[in-house]
Each structure stands twice: as C-alpha cells, then as structure tokens.
Amino acid sequence: MTSSSAVAELDAVSWTREPAQEPLEENDAALKAVRDLIKAGERNQLVELLKRWDPVDVMQLLTRLRLKHARKLFQWLPANPSIKVVAELRPEFRSILMEESTLEQFHDILDGLDPEDAVEILNEFPDDVADELIARLKDIDEIGTRGGYADDTAGRVMARKFVALPEHCTTGEAVAQMRAEADRIRKIFTVYVTDDEGKLTGTVEVGRLLLAPADTPLRDIVNRDVLTVSADTDQEEVLRLARKRDMRTVPVVSSEGHLIGRVTPKQLTRIASDEANEDMLLMSGVSGESRADDTVLRIVRRRLPWLLAGLVGASVAATVVGSYEDQLAEAAILAAFIPVTMSMAGNAGLQASAVAVQGIATGALWTGDIFFRLMKELAAALFNGAIAGTILGSLVLIASFVVPLEAPERLALATSLSLLCVTTLAAMVGATVPIILDKIGIDPAMAIGVFITSSNDVLGVLIFFLMATTFYLG
C-alpha cells in the first residue's frame, strides 16, 4: 500500500460502532485492511489510520483480530492512544494484551505523570496489572497508597479527583471552581461540602447549584442526608448502597470523616460487571478468578477443587444408593426413578438459590423480609412438588397398562410423595443456604455451585428410598 491510490483507499477505511456481542459484516473490509497492514509491517500507515478512530472503535477492532495480530497492533500504538484503548477494554482482554514490554511502556508513561493522573489511569487497569505497575512505581507515595487497600474495596477503585468546597462558599464561587477543575476531573455530577475542619457534611448536585442565585451560600442548599463509605468497604456493598439510594457517585471518607475519594459511575458499572461475572463463575462451580486466557495449570488449579467437591457429593449419593442394595434387588423398577428424583432435587434447589442470590446481590432481600420470603418459597415448593408428584404418579399408573408392574398403585404413591418431599426440601435448602452464607461473610453465589447440587442429590436419593421402603416395599 505505497501508491497514492492505495493511500486513498486506506483513508476511506472506517469502523462502524458495533452493538455488544454483535459483529457487523460492514466492518469486515476494515478488518482485512488492518490485517494486511499488520502482516506487511506497515506500522506508520496503520497508526496514522487508527489515530483518527475513536478509542472504543479501536478496542472493538482489537477484540475482532486474532490474538497475535492484536498483540502486535497494541505494541505499535503510541503511548497516549494505547492508554485510552486500554481504558475501554474489558479486563479479560486487557490481561491478554499486557506483556512485559507493554508494562515497561506504561511504567515510563506513569512515571512522568502527576500522581493524581497516574492513580486515575491505574484505576482503569485490571488489579493484577495495576499492582505490577505500582510495584515498579513504589517511590511515588501517593500512587503506592492504592496498593495499601485490600482487593475489591472502595479504596482500590475510588477516584481521588473531586470538587470539595467549604459551607460558606457561594454558588457563584462553586461554579467558578467547577470550571477551573473541568479539564482535570472531566465529569462533575456532585460538589462535596465540608465544614471548617474539612470533614464532609453534605453534597450539592450540579443542577441545583446552577439554578441557585450566585450569592447563595452552599450551607443553604446542601443535602446533609449523604451516604458515605470507608476505604475498606467491600466494592459489592458500595454497589448495593448506590443502587438502594439511587446514587451516581459514592463518597469515600477516612475514619475522621475527611473526604478522600469517590466511586464514580464508571467504576460502579465496572463493579456490577465484575461481580456478575464472578457470581456466574461461582454458580457454575468455577473459581471467580478464572479467565479465558488461563494456562492449563491455572485451569486445573481453579477447577479441580470444585470437581473434587462434586465427586465427594456424588460418592455420598452413590453410598446411599448402595445401602439400599437389597431393596433394589427386590424391586429393580426403583432404579428407574433415581435419575428423576435427583434431577428434580437439583433443579428445585438451583431455582430457589438463584432467586435468593439475586435478592441478596440487589439488596431486595431485607432482613425483616427473610421469614416471609422463606414461607413463600415453602408454599411454592409444596405446590410444585404436588403437581410434579401427581403427574409422575399418573404416568406410573398409565404405564402399568402397558408394562407389567407390581403393585402400581403403591409405586405411584411412593414416587409421588418422594417428589413432593424432595422438591420441597431442596427448595428450602436452596433458599436458606445463600442467606446463611451471606450472614457469615461468604459469597452466597458459592451455594449455587457444587454445594446445592451435591447436597440435594444426596437428600433426594435418601428421601426416595425412605418413601419407597415405607409405601412400596413395606
């Protein structure tokens, strides 16, 4: 692509913003052009092209390229555009692209920045990458303080840029201060108000600030009903509080009440995404730290414990079945209903636990509402179990006209009652365990994985054989 016509063709290459997870065919030509430039080693031409693109579009391009091409392109990008692109990439993609040479590049960039700006950029990186960069910048105290906060806390994700003014300041002075800080902070939704000692006393929304007369003291329009969190507050709790109070930003204060940062709307969105991804992995019986680019050893280390836990549960269920060997020998037909019972127990438990985890995560499950919720789960489980049991019992009776069954009425009764009891008990276990785990400080999403499935399998098999022994073989 060295001719004038080729250059003109390259200038015409553009990218159409793609909806989430929906690649557009019209971008295929741009993908091909970029791939050709990468293969040909035409770095300068490609960089000139991408400088005209929005960072979000460059991010989408990177995720559509093959990994080796994406890495090369990322290394080619100049420092400033590459940082903007990193800010738009999801953590799993960013961790793939980060290599030693790239970390050194960002180290050089951060080393020359104002500490506040460096901290803001570090907040855009995945925690592991940010920690690595902080270790290389440990001579800068203000940046190093970020590493002093535990993972997944407000201190780790908070922005340290904000507008804080004393109560005696007028709205006119506040607006002037906002204009002066606009380039540094970029998006200002709230002005924080402090007392003479610098402690946070309230907030003023920008809209109200602009509508008030210019000589109005902030103390006259301040909202003193302000929710704050400490730097060591878990980020999931910060998100829960923000949703409950419908807050766009959450102020972070020190133990003395001084404002030290704020959790921005962008960080709240990222926390929601991170927590949802972690819960999804835990619910699937996978470590919350698992990533698509994990090595084989990491995959084994993060999945094997869950598989072994499932193996223990399955072994216990098998032991229960083995203990009823005589009953199975006496009535082999019982073996046909074991998978049905285990499946119903697992499904009922997963449904109830999923709803409980969702209620805990969104804050919809209040402490005073727990008993009422559990009673509703019990009533619904009884109805579901009765209906499922009635259907299964009816199928057994219908099958007895085609296949010879011994005492079909008693078999129908035993299977019906077992489904009723199994569904009810599994639903109650599924609804209760996440609440208990949350109360003792364990992520309730862990309950939906191996624990609920294994425990309900064991309970399901045990209840089935108890019912079969009592009502069919007794």
Tab-separated table of C-alpha atoms in Angstrom:
chain	number	residue	atom	x	y	z
A	1	MET	CA	0.000	0.000	0.000
A	2	THR	CA	2.554	2.560	-1.123
A	3	SER	CA	0.853	4.027	-4.180
A	4	SER	CA	-1.320	7.155	-3.997
A	5	SER	CA	-4.398	5.091	-4.860
A	6	ALA	CA	-3.610	2.680	-2.062
A	7	VAL	CA	-3.231	5.570	0.373
A	8	ALA	CA	-6.569	6.966	-0.768
A	9	GLU	CA	-8.163	3.557	-0.225
A	10	LEU	CA	-6.666	3.421	3.254
A	11	ASP	CA	-8.070	6.846	4.106
A	12	ALA	CA	-11.510	5.523	3.236
A	13	VAL	CA	-11.220	2.671	5.749
A	14	SER	CA	-13.538	3.307	8.689
A	15	TRP	CA	-15.228	1.420	11.506
A	16	THR	CA	-18.922	1.277	12.339
A	17	ARG	CA	-19.631	1.067	16.076
A	18	GLU	CA	-20.841	-2.454	16.850
A	19	PRO	CA	-23.532	-3.351	19.383
A	20	ALA	CA	-22.372	-5.613	22.226
A	21	GLN	CA	-21.530	-9.133	21.036
A	22	GLU	CA	-22.867	-8.381	17.522
A	23	PRO	CA	-20.101	-8.138	14.867
A	24	LEU	CA	-21.146	-6.212	11.750
A	25	GLU	CA	-20.370	-7.503	8.262
A	26	GLU	CA	-19.686	-3.953	7.065
A	27	ASN	CA	-16.552	-3.935	9.254
A	28	ASP	CA	-15.062	-6.978	7.511
A	29	ALA	CA	-13.322	-4.763	4.926
A	30	ALA	CA	-11.691	-2.698	7.688
A	31	LEU	CA	-10.579	-5.885	9.456
A	32	LYS	CA	-8.982	-7.196	6.272
A	33	ALA	CA	-7.214	-3.892	5.609
A	34	VAL	CA	-5.800	-3.802	9.145
A	35	ARG	CA	-4.696	-7.441	8.982
A	36	ASP	CA	-2.920	-6.798	5.680
A	37	LEU	CA	-1.082	-3.793	7.133
A	38	ILE	CA	-0.014	-5.811	10.190
A	39	LYS	CA	1.256	-8.681	8.040
A	40	ALA	CA	3.126	-6.227	5.796
A	41	GLY	CA	4.679	-4.492	8.799
A	42	GLU	CA	3.228	-1.107	7.765
A	43	ARG	CA	3.228	0.337	11.263
A	44	ASN	CA	3.259	4.038	10.382
A	45	GLN	CA	0.337	3.813	7.976
A	46	LEU	CA	-1.730	1.772	10.394
A	47	VAL	CA	-1.041	4.114	13.332
A	48	GLU	CA	-1.989	7.141	11.231
A	49	LEU	CA	-5.234	5.418	10.297
A	50	LEU	CA	-6.177	4.460	13.859
A	51	LYS	CA	-5.341	7.897	15.270
A	52	ARG	CA	-8.479	9.116	13.504
A	53	TRP	CA	-10.642	6.426	15.145
A	54	ASP	CA	-12.415	6.646	18.474
A	55	PRO	CA	-10.704	4.533	21.210
A	56	VAL	CA	-13.892	2.469	21.571
A	57	ASP	CA	-13.707	1.570	17.862
A	58	VAL	CA	-10.028	0.616	18.214
A	59	MET	CA	-10.990	-1.565	21.186
A	60	GLN	CA	-13.632	-3.344	19.122
A	61	LEU	CA	-11.122	-3.854	16.315
A	62	LEU	CA	-8.626	-5.430	18.735
A	63	THR	CA	-11.192	-7.897	20.018
A	64	ARG	CA	-12.058	-8.953	16.442
A	65	LEU	CA	-8.429	-9.618	15.435
A	66	ARG	CA	-6.517	-12.823	16.036
A	67	LEU	CA	-4.628	-12.669	19.316
A	68	LYS	CA	-1.157	-12.476	17.739
A	69	HIS	CA	-2.273	-9.633	15.476
A	70	ALA	CA	-3.961	-7.812	18.378
A	71	ARG	CA	-0.806	-8.004	20.469
A	72	LYS	CA	1.337	-6.639	17.664
A	73	LEU	CA	-1.081	-3.816	16.938
A	74	PHE	CA	-1.287	-2.911	20.614
A	75	GLN	CA	2.515	-2.717	20.795
A	76	TRP	CA	2.562	-0.467	17.742
A	77	LEU	CA	0.112	2.069	19.158
A	78	PRO	CA	1.670	5.261	20.569
A	79	ALA	CA	1.566	5.711	24.337
A	80	ASN	CA	-1.393	8.044	24.733
A	81	PRO	CA	-3.795	6.346	22.315
A	82	SER	CA	-2.890	2.953	23.767
A	83	ILE	CA	-3.814	4.103	27.278
A	84	LYS	CA	-7.181	5.341	26.019
A	85	VAL	CA	-7.765	1.986	24.314
A	86	VAL	CA	-6.836	0.123	27.493
A	87	ALA	CA	-9.458	2.139	29.354
A	88	GLU	CA	-12.127	0.770	27.023
A	89	LEU	CA	-11.042	-2.881	27.027
A	90	ARG	CA	-12.694	-5.389	29.327
A	91	PRO	CA	-10.318	-6.824	31.967
A	92	GLU	CA	-10.050	-10.228	30.318
A	93	PHE	CA	-8.880	-8.675	27.030
A	94	ARG	CA	-6.522	-6.263	28.749
A	95	SER	CA	-4.812	-9.041	30.686
A	96	ILE	CA	-4.228	-10.925	27.429
A	97	LEU	CA	-2.611	-7.914	25.783
A	98	MET	CA	-0.382	-6.998	28.732
A	99	GLU	CA	3.180	-8.208	28.279
A	100	GLU	CA	6.492	-7.218	29.840
A	101	SER	CA	7.358	-4.762	27.077
A	102	THR	CA	3.936	-3.121	27.385
A	103	LEU	CA	4.254	-2.853	31.174
A	104	GLU	CA	7.599	-1.118	30.738
A	105	GLN	CA	5.979	1.280	28.274
A	106	PHE	CA	3.227	2.175	30.747
A	107	HIS	CA	5.769	2.452	33.567
A	108	ASP	CA	7.614	5.145	31.623
A	109	ILE	CA	4.333	6.976	30.943
A	110	LEU	CA	3.099	6.847	34.544
A	111	ASP	CA	6.489	7.832	35.918
A	112	GLY	CA	6.222	11.184	34.166
A	113	LEU	CA	2.650	11.963	35.186
A	114	ASP	CA	1.211	13.909	38.065
A	115	PRO	CA	0.432	11.394	40.883
A	116	GLU	CA	-3.318	12.112	40.733
A	117	ASP	CA	-3.384	11.480	36.980
A	118	ALA	CA	-1.323	8.321	37.427
A	119	VAL	CA	-3.758	6.996	40.032
A	120	GLU	CA	-6.704	7.737	37.730
A	121	ILE	CA	-5.060	5.736	34.942
A	122	LEU	CA	-4.195	2.884	37.300
A	123	ASN	CA	-7.870	2.600	38.187
A	124	GLU	CA	-8.511	1.707	34.538
A	125	PHE	CA	-6.290	-1.374	34.672
A	126	PRO	CA	-7.093	-4.867	35.971
A	127	ASP	CA	-5.954	-5.223	39.591
A	128	ASP	CA	-3.111	-7.619	38.818
A	129	VAL	CA	-1.661	-5.303	36.164
A	130	ALA	CA	-2.143	-2.223	38.373
A	131	ASP	CA	-0.368	-3.976	41.265
A	132	GLU	CA	2.551	-4.839	38.996
A	133	LEU	CA	2.854	-1.215	37.887
A	134	ILE	CA	2.551	0.076	41.462
A	135	ALA	CA	5.426	-2.186	42.478
A	136	ARG	CA	7.559	-0.502	39.830
A	137	LEU	CA	6.433	2.956	40.985
A	138	LYS	CA	6.801	2.389	44.718
A	139	ASP	CA	8.938	5.504	45.055
A	140	ILE	CA	5.793	7.591	44.468
A	141	ASP	CA	3.956	7.581	47.817
A	142	GLU	CA	0.559	8.775	46.585
A	143	ILE	CA	0.414	6.057	43.940
A	144	GLY	CA	1.691	3.450	46.347
A	145	THR	CA	-1.180	4.101	48.760
A	146	ARG	CA	-3.530	2.387	46.312
A	147	GLY	CA	-1.697	-0.849	47.000
A	148	GLY	CA	-2.366	-0.405	50.707
A	149	TYR	CA	-6.055	-1.169	50.229
A	150	ALA	CA	-7.360	-4.717	50.037
A	151	ASP	CA	-8.662	-6.131	46.774
A	152	ASP	CA	-12.285	-5.405	45.865
A	153	THR	CA	-12.612	-2.480	48.273
A	154	ALA	CA	-13.700	1.125	47.757
A	155	GLY	CA	-10.119	2.275	48.319
A	156	ARG	CA	-8.945	0.253	45.333
A	157	VAL	CA	-11.471	1.632	42.869
A	158	MET	CA	-12.110	5.179	44.118
A	159	ALA	CA	-11.111	8.238	42.096
A	160	ARG	CA	-9.157	10.846	44.010
A	161	LYS	CA	-10.306	13.808	41.920
A	162	PHE	CA	-13.359	15.697	43.168
A	163	VAL	CA	-14.633	19.203	43.944
A	164	ALA	CA	-14.932	19.879	47.684
A	165	LEU	CA	-15.789	23.357	48.984
A	166	PRO	CA	-16.495	24.832	52.445
A	167	GLU	CA	-20.059	25.583	53.524
A	168	HIS	CA	-19.542	29.353	53.467
A	169	CYS	CA	-18.600	29.256	49.775
A	170	THR	CA	-21.258	30.756	47.446
A	171	THR	CA	-22.776	29.043	44.439
A	172	GLY	CA	-21.081	31.530	42.147
A	173	GLU	CA	-17.677	30.639	43.601
A	174	ALA	CA	-18.571	26.951	43.336
A	175	VAL	CA	-19.429	27.258	39.629
A	176	ALA	CA	-16.151	29.090	39.029
A	177	GLN	CA	-14.278	26.314	40.816
A	178	MET	CA	-16.077	23.685	38.728
A	179	ARG	CA	-15.000	25.456	35.549
A	180	ALA	CA	-11.420	25.612	36.767
A	181	GLU	CA	-11.467	21.860	37.558
A	182	ALA	CA	-13.342	20.790	34.407
A	183	ASP	CA	-10.262	19.719	32.445
A	184	ARG	CA	-8.829	17.809	35.410
A	185	ILE	CA	-11.969	15.989	36.509
A	186	ARG	CA	-13.869	15.932	33.172
A	187	LYS	CA	-17.269	14.839	34.527
A	188	ILE	CA	-18.646	16.582	37.609
A	189	PHE	CA	-22.037	15.461	38.901
A	190	THR	CA	-21.747	16.464	42.547
A	191	VAL	CA	-19.987	19.134	44.592
A	192	TYR	CA	-18.984	18.000	48.079
A	193	VAL	CA	-19.429	20.378	51.000
A	194	THR	CA	-17.143	20.387	54.065
A	195	ASP	CA	-17.055	22.122	57.448
A	196	ASP	CA	-14.255	24.290	58.803
A	197	GLU	CA	-12.256	21.169	59.738
A	198	GLY	CA	-12.545	19.746	56.241
A	199	LYS	CA	-14.982	16.990	57.189
A	200	LEU	CA	-17.699	16.061	54.704
A	201	THR	CA	-21.079	17.481	55.722
A	202	GLY	CA	-23.167	17.047	52.562
A	203	THR	CA	-23.462	17.314	48.810
A	204	VAL	CA	-24.940	19.639	46.206
A	205	GLU	CA	-25.998	18.337	42.810
A	206	VAL	CA	-24.712	20.358	39.852
A	207	GLY	CA	-28.237	21.057	38.579
A	208	ARG	CA	-29.315	22.635	41.854
A	209	LEU	CA	-26.079	24.580	42.038
A	210	LEU	CA	-26.626	26.172	38.633
A	211	LEU	CA	-30.233	27.152	39.411
A	212	ALA	CA	-29.488	28.860	42.743
A	213	PRO	CA	-28.643	32.613	42.912
A	214	ALA	CA	-24.904	33.258	42.636
A	215	ASP	CA	-24.641	34.713	46.164
A	216	THR	CA	-26.321	31.736	47.900
A	217	PRO	CA	-24.034	30.027	50.464
A	218	LEU	CA	-23.674	26.306	49.954
A	219	ARG	CA	-24.883	25.696	53.512
A	220	ASP	CA	-28.356	26.893	52.427
A	221	ILE	CA	-28.772	24.340	49.623
A	222	VAL	CA	-26.617	21.446	50.856
A	223	ASN	CA	-28.114	17.965	51.134
A	224	ARG	CA	-26.949	16.693	54.511
A	225	ASP	CA	-28.533	13.266	54.112
A	226	VAL	CA	-25.448	11.893	52.406
A	227	LEU	CA	-24.342	8.270	52.404
A	228	THR	CA	-20.615	7.621	52.727
A	229	VAL	CA	-18.416	4.544	52.780
A	230	SER	CA	-14.951	3.894	54.159
A	231	ALA	CA	-11.976	2.914	52.038
A	232	ASP	CA	-12.129	-0.696	53.288
A	233	THR	CA	-15.829	-1.168	52.396
A	234	ASP	CA	-16.290	-4.093	50.014
A	235	GLN	CA	-16.994	-2.899	46.483
A	236	GLU	CA	-20.083	-5.103	46.259
A	237	GLU	CA	-21.507	-3.357	49.328
A	238	VAL	CA	-20.726	0.021	47.727
A	239	LEU	CA	-22.676	-1.022	44.636
A	240	ARG	CA	-25.582	-2.270	46.745
A	241	LEU	CA	-25.776	1.010	48.659
A	242	ALA	CA	-25.541	3.075	45.473
A	243	ARG	CA	-28.424	1.155	43.913
A	244	LYS	CA	-30.516	1.374	47.056
A	245	ARG	CA	-30.082	5.149	47.310
A	246	ASP	CA	-30.032	5.741	43.531
A	247	MET	CA	-26.636	7.450	43.740
A	248	ARG	CA	-24.459	8.169	40.726
A	249	THR	CA	-21.303	8.656	42.809
A	250	VAL	CA	-20.450	7.417	46.301
A	251	PRO	CA	-18.101	9.495	48.514
A	252	VAL	CA	-15.324	7.679	50.371
A	253	VAL	CA	-14.252	9.136	53.734
A	254	SER	CA	-11.454	8.478	56.211
A	255	SER	CA	-12.030	7.358	59.775
A	256	GLU	CA	-12.037	11.052	60.788
A	257	GLY	CA	-14.727	11.885	58.233
A	258	HIS	CA	-12.498	13.638	55.691
A	259	LEU	CA	-13.305	13.081	52.017
A	260	ILE	CA	-10.539	11.015	50.368
A	261	GLY	CA	-12.179	9.901	47.121
A	262	ARG	CA	-15.335	8.964	45.271
A	263	VAL	CA	-16.569	5.892	43.434
A	264	THR	CA	-17.568	7.173	40.002
A	265	PRO	CA	-20.442	5.982	37.760
A	266	LYS	CA	-17.916	4.250	35.517
A	267	GLN	CA	-16.464	2.340	38.441
A	268	LEU	CA	-19.932	1.391	39.702
A	269	THR	CA	-20.719	-0.033	36.265
A	270	ARG	CA	-17.460	-1.945	36.264
A	271	ILE	CA	-18.088	-3.314	39.763
A	272	ALA	CA	-21.525	-4.529	38.659
A	273	SER	CA	-19.985	-6.274	35.651
A	274	ASP	CA	-17.154	-7.815	37.703
A	275	GLU	CA	-19.493	-9.065	40.423
A	276	ALA	CA	-21.928	-10.506	37.870
A	277	ASN	CA	-19.103	-12.337	36.093
A	278	GLU	CA	-17.736	-13.662	39.376
A	279	ASP	CA	-21.167	-14.854	40.519
A	280	MET	CA	-21.752	-16.555	37.162
A	281	LEU	CA	-18.470	-18.456	37.505
A	282	LEU	CA	-19.154	-19.428	41.116
A	283	MET	CA	-22.651	-20.595	40.198
A	284	SER	CA	-21.096	-22.802	37.524
A	285	GLY	CA	-18.684	-24.362	40.009
A	286	VAL	CA	-15.641	-22.420	38.777
A	287	SER	CA	-13.293	-20.149	40.726
A	288	GLY	CA	-14.263	-16.482	40.474
A	289	GLU	CA	-10.676	-15.685	39.395
A	290	SER	CA	-10.878	-17.840	36.253
A	291	ARG	CA	-10.176	-16.136	32.923
A	292	ALA	CA	-10.464	-17.207	29.296
A	293	ASP	CA	-6.674	-16.886	28.831
A	294	ASP	CA	-5.729	-19.100	31.822
A	295	THR	CA	-2.916	-21.574	31.282
A	296	VAL	CA	-3.553	-25.307	31.605
A	297	LEU	CA	-2.092	-25.356	35.122
A	298	ARG	CA	-4.297	-22.441	36.207
A	299	ILE	CA	-7.373	-24.109	34.742
A	300	VAL	CA	-6.589	-27.299	36.662
A	301	ARG	CA	-5.844	-25.414	39.898
A	302	ARG	CA	-9.036	-23.336	39.733
A	303	ARG	CA	-11.441	-26.057	38.606
A	304	LEU	CA	-10.164	-29.258	40.176
A	305	PRO	CA	-11.197	-28.365	43.785
A	306	TRP	CA	-14.784	-27.833	42.635
A	307	LEU	CA	-14.759	-31.079	40.655
A	308	LEU	CA	-13.389	-32.965	43.659
A	309	ALA	CA	-16.085	-31.427	45.863
A	310	GLY	CA	-18.666	-32.648	43.358
A	311	LEU	CA	-17.009	-36.064	43.376
A	312	VAL	CA	-17.383	-36.230	47.163
A	313	GLY	CA	-21.078	-35.373	46.883
A	314	ALA	CA	-21.626	-37.931	44.112
A	315	SER	CA	-19.773	-40.570	46.151
A	316	VAL	CA	-22.008	-39.942	49.147
A	317	ALA	CA	-25.088	-40.242	46.914
A	318	ALA	CA	-23.683	-43.492	45.499
A	319	THR	CA	-23.119	-44.756	49.035
A	320	VAL	CA	-26.751	-44.022	49.883
A	321	VAL	CA	-27.896	-45.956	46.792
A	322	GLY	CA	-25.568	-48.851	47.686
A	323	SER	CA	-27.004	-49.042	51.188
A	324	TYR	CA	-30.392	-49.893	49.618
A	325	GLU	CA	-28.975	-52.731	47.534
A	326	ASP	CA	-31.463	-55.263	48.935
A	327	GLN	CA	-34.425	-53.040	48.097
A	328	LEU	CA	-33.148	-52.586	44.533
A	329	ALA	CA	-32.703	-56.336	44.182
A	330	GLU	CA	-36.257	-56.844	45.420
A	331	ALA	CA	-37.733	-54.214	43.091
A	332	ALA	CA	-35.407	-53.278	40.228
A	333	ILE	CA	-38.018	-50.826	38.897
A	334	LEU	CA	-36.953	-48.413	41.658
A	335	ALA	CA	-33.654	-47.775	39.871
A	336	ALA	CA	-35.552	-46.131	37.005
A	337	PHE	CA	-36.782	-43.353	39.293
A	338	ILE	CA	-33.426	-42.420	40.843
A	339	PRO	CA	-32.419	-40.010	37.990
A	340	VAL	CA	-35.895	-38.415	38.106
A	341	THR	CA	-35.615	-37.740	41.827
A	342	MET	CA	-32.054	-36.391	41.636
A	343	SER	CA	-32.937	-34.142	38.693
A	344	MET	CA	-35.984	-32.658	40.439
A	345	ALA	CA	-33.999	-32.075	43.629
A	346	GLY	CA	-31.196	-30.335	41.748
A	347	ASN	CA	-33.499	-28.140	39.657
A	348	ALA	CA	-35.669	-27.093	42.610
A	349	GLY	CA	-32.608	-26.213	44.694
A	350	LEU	CA	-30.944	-24.245	41.898
A	351	GLN	CA	-34.093	-22.251	41.176
A	352	ALA	CA	-34.584	-21.252	44.803
A	353	SER	CA	-30.908	-20.457	45.404
A	354	ALA	CA	-30.642	-18.377	42.210
A	355	VAL	CA	-33.547	-16.178	43.344
A	356	ALA	CA	-32.037	-15.859	46.838
A	357	VAL	CA	-28.621	-14.860	45.481
A	358	GLN	CA	-30.215	-12.302	43.165
A	359	GLY	CA	-32.175	-10.802	46.058
A	360	ILE	CA	-29.051	-10.552	48.201
A	361	ALA	CA	-26.978	-9.032	45.387
A	362	THR	CA	-29.540	-6.370	44.511
A	363	GLY	CA	-30.462	-5.575	48.104
A	364	ALA	CA	-34.076	-6.638	47.509
A	365	LEU	CA	-33.861	-9.274	50.257
A	366	TRP	CA	-34.244	-7.357	53.520
A	367	THR	CA	-33.521	-8.906	56.911
A	368	GLY	CA	-37.091	-8.313	58.085
A	369	ASP	CA	-38.411	-9.927	54.909
A	370	ILE	CA	-36.488	-13.209	55.155
A	371	PHE	CA	-39.128	-15.215	57.049
A	372	PHE	CA	-41.892	-14.104	54.663
A	373	ARG	CA	-39.723	-14.981	51.662
A	374	LEU	CA	-38.965	-18.438	53.043
A	375	MET	CA	-42.663	-19.078	53.683
A	376	LYS	CA	-43.421	-18.124	50.073
A	377	GLU	CA	-40.702	-20.496	48.868
A	378	LEU	CA	-42.170	-23.256	51.057
A	379	ALA	CA	-45.699	-22.718	49.712
A	380	ALA	CA	-44.487	-22.580	46.086
A	381	ALA	CA	-42.351	-25.695	46.590
A	382	LEU	CA	-45.311	-27.602	48.038
A	383	PHE	CA	-47.467	-26.658	45.054
A	384	ASN	CA	-44.746	-27.525	42.541
A	385	GLY	CA	-43.957	-30.796	44.288
A	386	ALA	CA	-47.627	-31.780	44.478
A	387	ILE	CA	-48.168	-31.086	40.782
A	388	ALA	CA	-44.965	-32.875	39.703
A	389	GLY	CA	-45.724	-35.808	42.007
A	390	THR	CA	-49.279	-36.101	40.697
A	391	ILE	CA	-48.026	-36.136	37.102
A	392	LEU	CA	-45.378	-38.765	37.852
A	393	GLY	CA	-47.859	-40.928	39.765
A	394	SER	CA	-50.322	-40.693	36.870
A	395	LEU	CA	-47.620	-41.718	34.392
A	396	VAL	CA	-46.797	-44.750	36.547
A	397	LEU	CA	-50.455	-45.821	36.568
A	398	ILE	CA	-50.749	-45.289	32.800
A	399	ALA	CA	-47.530	-47.251	32.205
A	400	SER	CA	-48.901	-50.160	34.254
A	401	PHE	CA	-51.428	-50.830	31.471
A	402	VAL	CA	-48.562	-51.325	29.004
A	403	VAL	CA	-45.735	-52.694	31.151
A	404	PRO	CA	-46.408	-55.213	33.919
A	405	LEU	CA	-45.673	-53.515	37.253
A	406	GLU	CA	-46.058	-54.994	40.679
A	407	ALA	CA	-48.442	-53.002	42.877
A	408	PRO	CA	-48.578	-49.949	40.566
A	409	GLU	CA	-50.824	-48.028	42.973
A	410	ARG	CA	-48.275	-48.263	45.772
A	411	LEU	CA	-45.425	-47.429	43.372
A	412	ALA	CA	-47.327	-44.355	42.164
A	413	LEU	CA	-47.932	-43.272	45.762
A	414	ALA	CA	-44.275	-43.755	46.742
A	415	THR	CA	-42.920	-41.840	43.732
A	416	SER	CA	-45.465	-39.032	44.101
A	417	LEU	CA	-44.725	-38.493	47.777
A	418	SER	CA	-40.967	-38.666	47.169
A	419	LEU	CA	-41.184	-35.901	44.539
A	420	LEU	CA	-43.319	-33.774	46.859
A	421	CYS	CA	-40.851	-34.111	49.731
A	422	VAL	CA	-37.727	-33.819	47.577
A	423	THR	CA	-38.901	-30.684	45.762
A	424	THR	CA	-39.983	-29.005	48.991
A	425	LEU	CA	-36.837	-29.813	50.949
A	426	ALA	CA	-34.490	-28.928	48.053
A	427	ALA	CA	-36.190	-25.572	47.533
A	428	MET	CA	-35.917	-24.730	51.227
A	429	VAL	CA	-32.234	-25.694	51.288
A	430	GLY	CA	-31.619	-23.631	48.151
A	431	ALA	CA	-33.384	-20.589	49.583
A	432	THR	CA	-31.806	-20.804	53.038
A	433	VAL	CA	-28.145	-21.656	52.399
A	434	PRO	CA	-27.288	-18.452	50.422
A	435	ILE	CA	-28.756	-16.336	53.243
A	436	ILE	CA	-26.712	-18.200	55.853
A	437	LEU	CA	-23.519	-17.867	53.798
A	438	ASP	CA	-24.138	-14.140	53.339
A	439	LYS	CA	-24.612	-13.686	57.089
A	440	ILE	CA	-21.273	-15.342	57.878
A	441	GLY	CA	-19.405	-13.350	55.211
A	442	ILE	CA	-19.148	-15.932	52.401
A	443	ASP	CA	-20.189	-15.115	48.833
A	444	PRO	CA	-23.705	-16.639	48.546
A	445	ALA	CA	-23.138	-17.420	44.859
A	446	MET	CA	-20.943	-20.314	46.020
A	447	ALA	CA	-24.105	-22.029	47.264
A	448	ILE	CA	-25.458	-22.468	43.737
A	449	GLY	CA	-22.492	-24.456	42.542
A	450	VAL	CA	-21.389	-27.812	43.797
A	451	PHE	CA	-22.848	-27.457	47.306
A	452	ILE	CA	-26.540	-27.190	46.384
A	453	THR	CA	-26.289	-29.781	43.614
A	454	SER	CA	-24.428	-32.363	45.704
A	455	SER	CA	-26.419	-31.912	48.908
A	456	ASN	CA	-29.739	-32.105	47.111
A	457	ASP	CA	-28.657	-35.213	45.196
A	458	VAL	CA	-27.889	-36.932	48.483
A	459	LEU	CA	-31.113	-35.755	50.134
A	460	GLY	CA	-33.135	-36.646	47.051
A	461	VAL	CA	-31.859	-40.223	46.875
A	462	LEU	CA	-32.254	-40.717	50.633
A	463	ILE	CA	-35.843	-39.429	50.676
A	464	PHE	CA	-36.755	-41.502	47.613
A	465	PHE	CA	-35.611	-44.756	49.188
A	466	LEU	CA	-37.253	-43.913	52.503
A	467	MET	CA	-40.569	-43.391	50.688
A	468	ALA	CA	-40.106	-46.472	48.535
A	469	THR	CA	-39.294	-48.618	51.574
A	470	THR	CA	-42.261	-47.276	53.523
A	471	PHE	CA	-45.011	-47.184	50.913
A	472	TYR	CA	-43.935	-49.653	48.201
A	473	LEU	CA	-41.856	-52.377	49.807
A	474	GLY	CA	-43.250	-52.094	53.337
